CSV table of C-alpha atoms in Angstrom, one decimal:
chain,number,residue,atom,x,y,z
A,10,PRO,CA,1.5,59.5,-10.1
A,11,ALA,CA,-1.6,61.0,-11.6
A,12,SER,CA,-3.8,59.5,-8.9
A,13,ALA,CA,-1.8,61.0,-6.0
A,14,GLY,CA,-4.1,62.9,-3.6
A,15,ARG,CA,-7.3,61.1,-4.6
A,16,GLY,CA,-7.8,59.4,-1.3
A,17,TYR,CA,-7.8,55.7,-0.5
A,18,ARG,CA,-6.0,53.4,-3.0
A,19,PRO,CA,-6.2,49.6,-2.5
A,20,GLY,CA,-2.9,48.0,-1.6
A,21,TYR,CA,-2.7,45.9,-4.7
A,22,GLU,CA,-2.9,49.1,-6.8
A,23,VAL,CA,0.0,50.7,-5.0
A,24,ALA,CA,2.0,47.4,-5.2
A,25,ALA,CA,1.4,47.0,-8.9
A,26,GLU,CA,2.6,50.5,-9.5
A,27,ARG,CA,5.7,49.9,-7.4
A,28,ILE,CA,6.4,46.6,-9.2
A,29,LEU,CA,6.3,48.4,-12.6
A,30,GLU,CA,8.5,51.1,-11.2
A,31,TYR,CA,10.9,48.4,-10.0
A,32,VAL,CA,11.0,46.8,-13.5
A,33,ILE,CA,11.8,50.2,-15.0
A,34,ARG,CA,14.4,51.1,-12.4
A,35,ALA,CA,16.1,47.7,-12.7
A,36,GLY,CA,16.1,48.0,-16.5
A,37,LEU,CA,14.4,44.6,-16.8
A,38,GLN,CA,13.6,43.6,-20.4
A,39,PRO,CA,10.9,41.1,-21.6
A,40,GLY,CA,11.9,37.6,-20.5
A,41,ALA,CA,13.9,38.9,-17.5
A,42,ARG,CA,13.2,37.2,-14.2
A,43,LEU,CA,12.0,39.2,-11.2
A,44,PRO,CA,12.9,38.4,-7.6
A,45,THR,CA,11.0,35.8,-5.7
A,46,GLU,CA,7.6,36.9,-4.3
A,47,LYS,CA,9.1,37.4,-0.9
A,48,ASP,CA,12.1,39.4,-2.2
A,49,LEU,CA,9.8,41.5,-4.4
A,50,ALA,CA,7.6,42.3,-1.4
A,51,ASP,CA,10.7,43.5,0.5
A,52,GLU,CA,11.8,45.5,-2.6
A,53,VAL,CA,8.5,47.3,-2.9
A,54,ARG,CA,8.0,47.5,0.9
A,55,MET,CA,4.6,45.8,1.0
A,56,SER,CA,3.2,42.5,2.2
A,57,ARG,CA,3.5,39.3,0.2
A,58,THR,CA,-0.3,39.0,0.1
A,59,VAL,CA,-0.7,42.4,-1.5
A,60,VAL,CA,2.2,41.7,-3.9
A,61,ARG,CA,0.7,38.4,-4.9
A,62,GLU,CA,-2.5,40.1,-5.8
A,63,ALA,CA,-0.7,42.8,-7.8
A,64,VAL,CA,1.3,40.2,-9.7
A,65,LYS,CA,-2.0,38.4,-10.6
A,66,ILE,CA,-3.3,41.7,-12.0
A,67,LEU,CA,-0.1,42.6,-13.9
A,68,SER,CA,-0.1,39.0,-15.3
A,69,ALA,CA,-3.7,39.4,-16.5
A,70,LEU,CA,-2.7,42.6,-18.2
A,71,GLY,CA,0.1,40.9,-20.0
A,72,ARG,CA,2.9,42.8,-18.3
A,73,LEU,CA,4.2,39.9,-16.2
A,74,SER,CA,4.4,36.2,-16.8
A,75,VAL,CA,4.0,33.8,-13.8
A,76,GLN,CA,5.5,30.4,-14.5
A,77,LYS,CA,4.5,27.9,-11.8
A,78,GLY,CA,7.6,26.6,-10.1
A,79,ARG,CA,10.0,28.8,-12.1
A,80,GLY,CA,9.2,32.4,-11.1
A,81,ILE,CA,7.9,35.7,-12.2
A,82,TYR,CA,9.1,37.2,-15.5
A,83,VAL,CA,8.6,40.4,-17.5
A,84,ALA,CA,6.2,39.3,-20.2
A,85,GLU,CA,7.1,38.9,-23.8
A,86,PRO,CA,4.8,41.1,-26.0
A,87,GLU,CA,2.2,38.9,-27.8
A,88,GLN,CA,1.6,39.5,-31.5
A,89,SER,CA,-2.1,38.6,-31.7
A,90,SER,CA,-4.3,41.6,-32.8
A,91,TRP,CA,-5.9,42.2,-29.4
A,92,GLN,CA,-2.6,41.7,-27.6
A,93,GLN,CA,-0.9,44.1,-30.0
A,94,SER,CA,-3.0,46.9,-28.6
A,95,LEU,CA,-1.8,45.9,-25.1
A,96,SER,CA,1.8,46.2,-26.2
A,97,ASN,CA,1.2,49.9,-26.2
A,98,PHE,CA,0.7,49.6,-22.5
A,99,LEU,CA,4.3,49.9,-21.5
A,100,PRO,CA,5.5,49.6,-17.9
A,101,ALA,CA,6.9,53.1,-18.3
A,102,ASP,CA,3.4,54.6,-18.8
A,103,LEU,CA,2.2,54.7,-15.3
A,104,ARG,CA,-0.7,57.1,-16.3
A,105,GLN,CA,-2.4,54.1,-18.0
A,106,VAL,CA,-2.0,52.1,-14.8
A,107,ASP,CA,-3.6,54.9,-12.8
A,108,GLU,CA,-6.5,55.0,-15.3
A,109,LEU,CA,-7.1,51.3,-15.1
A,110,PHE,CA,-7.1,51.4,-11.3
A,111,GLU,CA,-9.4,54.5,-11.4
A,112,PHE,CA,-11.8,52.4,-13.5
A,113,ARG,CA,-11.5,49.4,-11.2
A,114,ARG,CA,-12.1,51.6,-8.1
A,115,TYR,CA,-15.3,53.0,-9.6
A,116,LEU,CA,-16.5,49.5,-10.7
A,117,GLU,CA,-15.7,47.9,-7.3
A,118,THR,CA,-17.2,50.6,-5.1
A,119,THR,CA,-20.4,50.6,-7.2
A,120,THR,CA,-20.6,46.8,-7.0
A,121,ALA,CA,-19.8,46.8,-3.3
A,122,ASN,CA,-22.6,49.4,-2.7
A,123,LEU,CA,-25.1,47.2,-4.6
A,124,ALA,CA,-24.0,44.1,-2.6
A,125,ALA,CA,-24.4,46.0,0.6
A,126,LEU,CA,-27.9,47.2,-0.3
A,127,ARG,CA,-29.0,43.7,-1.2
A,128,ALA,CA,-27.2,41.7,1.5
A,129,ALA,CA,-29.2,39.4,3.8
A,130,PRO,CA,-28.4,39.7,7.5
A,131,ALA,CA,-26.6,36.3,7.4
A,132,GLN,CA,-24.4,37.6,4.6
A,133,VAL,CA,-23.6,40.8,6.5
A,134,LYS,CA,-22.6,38.7,9.5
A,135,ALA,CA,-20.3,36.5,7.3
A,136,VAL,CA,-18.6,39.6,6.0
A,137,ARG,CA,-18.1,41.0,9.5
A,138,ASP,CA,-16.7,37.7,10.8
A,139,ALA,CA,-14.3,37.5,7.8
A,140,ALA,CA,-13.2,41.1,8.5
A,141,GLN,CA,-12.5,40.4,12.1
A,142,GLN,CA,-10.5,37.3,11.2
A,143,SER,CA,-8.3,39.3,8.8
C-alpha cells in the first residue's frame, strides 16, 4: 500500500484495507454478502471491535451496506449525482483508501492536539481512566 512505512496506522484503517482486499480476492460483486462480523474479523486477522469500526467507515463511504439483522453486503452503486462520483471509488483502488486515511490521520491528530491543549484537569483524568480500562 502507498502508506506503508509511514509509521502508526490506526487499526480501523488497516482493517478497512484488509476488508477491501478480501472483497477483491473473493471476487464479491455488489449485493454479495460478506461473512459475519466474527468470521470477517478472523478472515482479516483483526479484532471484532476494529472490524466493526472499519465496516462503519466503509459503509459511510458507500462501499459496504450494513443491514440490521441480515448482514454485511457489498454496496450497490447509487446513481444520485454526488454518489455517482463515489462510484469511481472502487474497492480495487486502494490508493484512494490510503489518501482518505492520510487525510483522517491529519485531521484527527490536529483535533486531538487542540483537545489536549484545552483540556481541563478533570477531562485529562477521565481520558486516563478510560485508557486504563481499555
